[in-house]
Amino acid sequence: TDTHVYAGMDLHIGNTSDSQNGVQIQTATDGNGYVMFGDGSGTDAFQGQVSYNHTNDYLRLVAGGGERARIWANRFVVNEN
């Protein structure tokens, strides 16, 4: 199958003939899993993040180097700073 993707993509998973695809980030029960976005080195290497904290079971969204939202099973907190 010929699959066309955005020209800047270095990772592509699956194709149009697959009915299901996914990426799994496995950690310890007290670990954290991350997908990070950056444009440099040092702290610029992870200015954007989607992370999951297994100890407290929440999803965390980071933009511009700061936490912007946290999602638990029973609540959602937005940081507007």
GROMACS .gro file of C-alpha atoms in nm:
model
   81
    1THR     CA    1   0.000   0.000   0.000
    2ASP     CA    2   0.133   0.341  -0.094
    3THR     CA    3   0.102   0.566   0.213
    4HIS     CA    4   0.154   0.941   0.191
    5VAL     CA    5   0.248   1.134   0.505
    6TYR     CA    6   0.363   1.481   0.601
    7ALA     CA    7   0.711   1.539   0.454
    8GLY     CA    8   0.868   1.616   0.795
    9MET     CA    9   0.769   1.286   0.953
   10ASP     CA   10   1.049   1.060   1.080
   11LEU     CA   11   0.820   0.801   1.235
   12HIS     CA   12   0.515   0.655   1.069
   13ILE     CA   13   0.319   0.360   1.209
   14GLY     CA   14   0.081   0.147   1.005
   15ASN     CA   15  -0.085   0.202   0.672
   16THR     CA   16  -0.430   0.247   0.523
   17SER     CA   17  -0.496  -0.126   0.508
   18ASP     CA   18  -0.453  -0.168   0.885
   19SER     CA   19  -0.770  -0.152   1.095
   20GLN     CA   20  -0.581  -0.077   1.419
   21ASN     CA   21  -0.239   0.068   1.505
   22GLY     CA   22  -0.082   0.215   1.813
   23VAL     CA   23   0.222   0.314   2.010
   24GLN     CA   24   0.270   0.188   2.364
   25ILE     CA   25   0.504   0.343   2.620
   26GLN     CA   26   0.558   0.090   2.899
   27THR     CA   27   0.698   0.192   3.240
   28ALA     CA   28   0.715   0.066   3.596
   29THR     CA   29   0.406   0.107   3.816
   30ASP     CA   30   0.575   0.410   3.975
   31GLY     CA   31   0.715   0.544   3.646
   32ASN     CA   32   0.633   0.815   3.395
   33GLY     CA   33   0.584   0.781   3.018
   34TYR     CA   34   0.657   1.076   2.785
   35VAL     CA   35   0.613   1.210   2.435
   36MET     CA   36   0.824   1.526   2.407
   37PHE     CA   37   0.843   1.810   2.155
   38GLY     CA   38   1.148   2.033   2.127
   39ASP     CA   39   1.340   2.270   1.905
   40GLY     CA   40   1.685   2.288   2.058
   41SER     CA   41   1.896   2.160   2.343
   42GLY     CA   42   1.869   2.187   2.721
   43THR     CA   43   1.516   2.273   2.828
   44ASP     CA   44   1.430   2.367   2.468
   45ALA     CA   45   1.446   1.994   2.392
   46PHE     CA   46   1.121   1.929   2.581
   47GLN     CA   47   0.915   2.250   2.572
   48GLY     CA   48   0.605   2.048   2.486
   49GLN     CA   49   0.513   1.722   2.656
   50VAL     CA   50   0.237   1.470   2.694
   51SER     CA   51   0.317   1.253   2.994
   52TYR     CA   52   0.148   0.993   3.211
   53ASN     CA   53   0.227   0.951   3.581
   54HIS     CA   54   0.152   0.595   3.694
   55THR     CA   55   0.196   0.660   4.068
   56ASN     CA   56  -0.092   0.910   4.076
   57ASP     CA   57  -0.263   0.803   3.750
   58TYR     CA   58  -0.284   1.135   3.567
   59LEU     CA   59  -0.213   1.264   3.218
   60ARG     CA   60  -0.011   1.587   3.204
   61LEU     CA   61   0.007   1.840   2.919
   62VAL     CA   62   0.302   2.081   2.897
   63ALA     CA   63   0.330   2.372   2.651
   64GLY     CA   64   0.599   2.641   2.640
   65GLY     CA   65   0.789   2.461   2.914
   66GLY     CA   66   0.509   2.485   3.171
   67GLU     CA   67   0.235   2.252   3.285
   68ARG     CA   68  -0.095   2.363   3.129
   69ALA     CA   69  -0.334   2.081   3.223
   70ARG     CA   70  -0.361   1.766   3.429
   71ILE     CA   71  -0.629   1.501   3.378
   72TRP     CA   72  -0.726   1.240   3.637
   73ALA     CA   73  -1.006   0.986   3.598
   74ASN     CA   74  -1.242   1.202   3.805
   75ARG     CA   75  -1.123   1.561   3.743
   76PHE     CA   76  -0.954   1.799   3.501
   77VAL     CA   77  -0.733   2.090   3.612
   78VAL     CA   78  -0.619   2.370   3.380
   79ASN     CA   79  -0.325   2.594   3.467
   80GLU     CA   80  -0.382   2.928   3.293
   81ASN     CA   81  -0.047   3.084   3.400
   0.00000   0.00000   0.00000
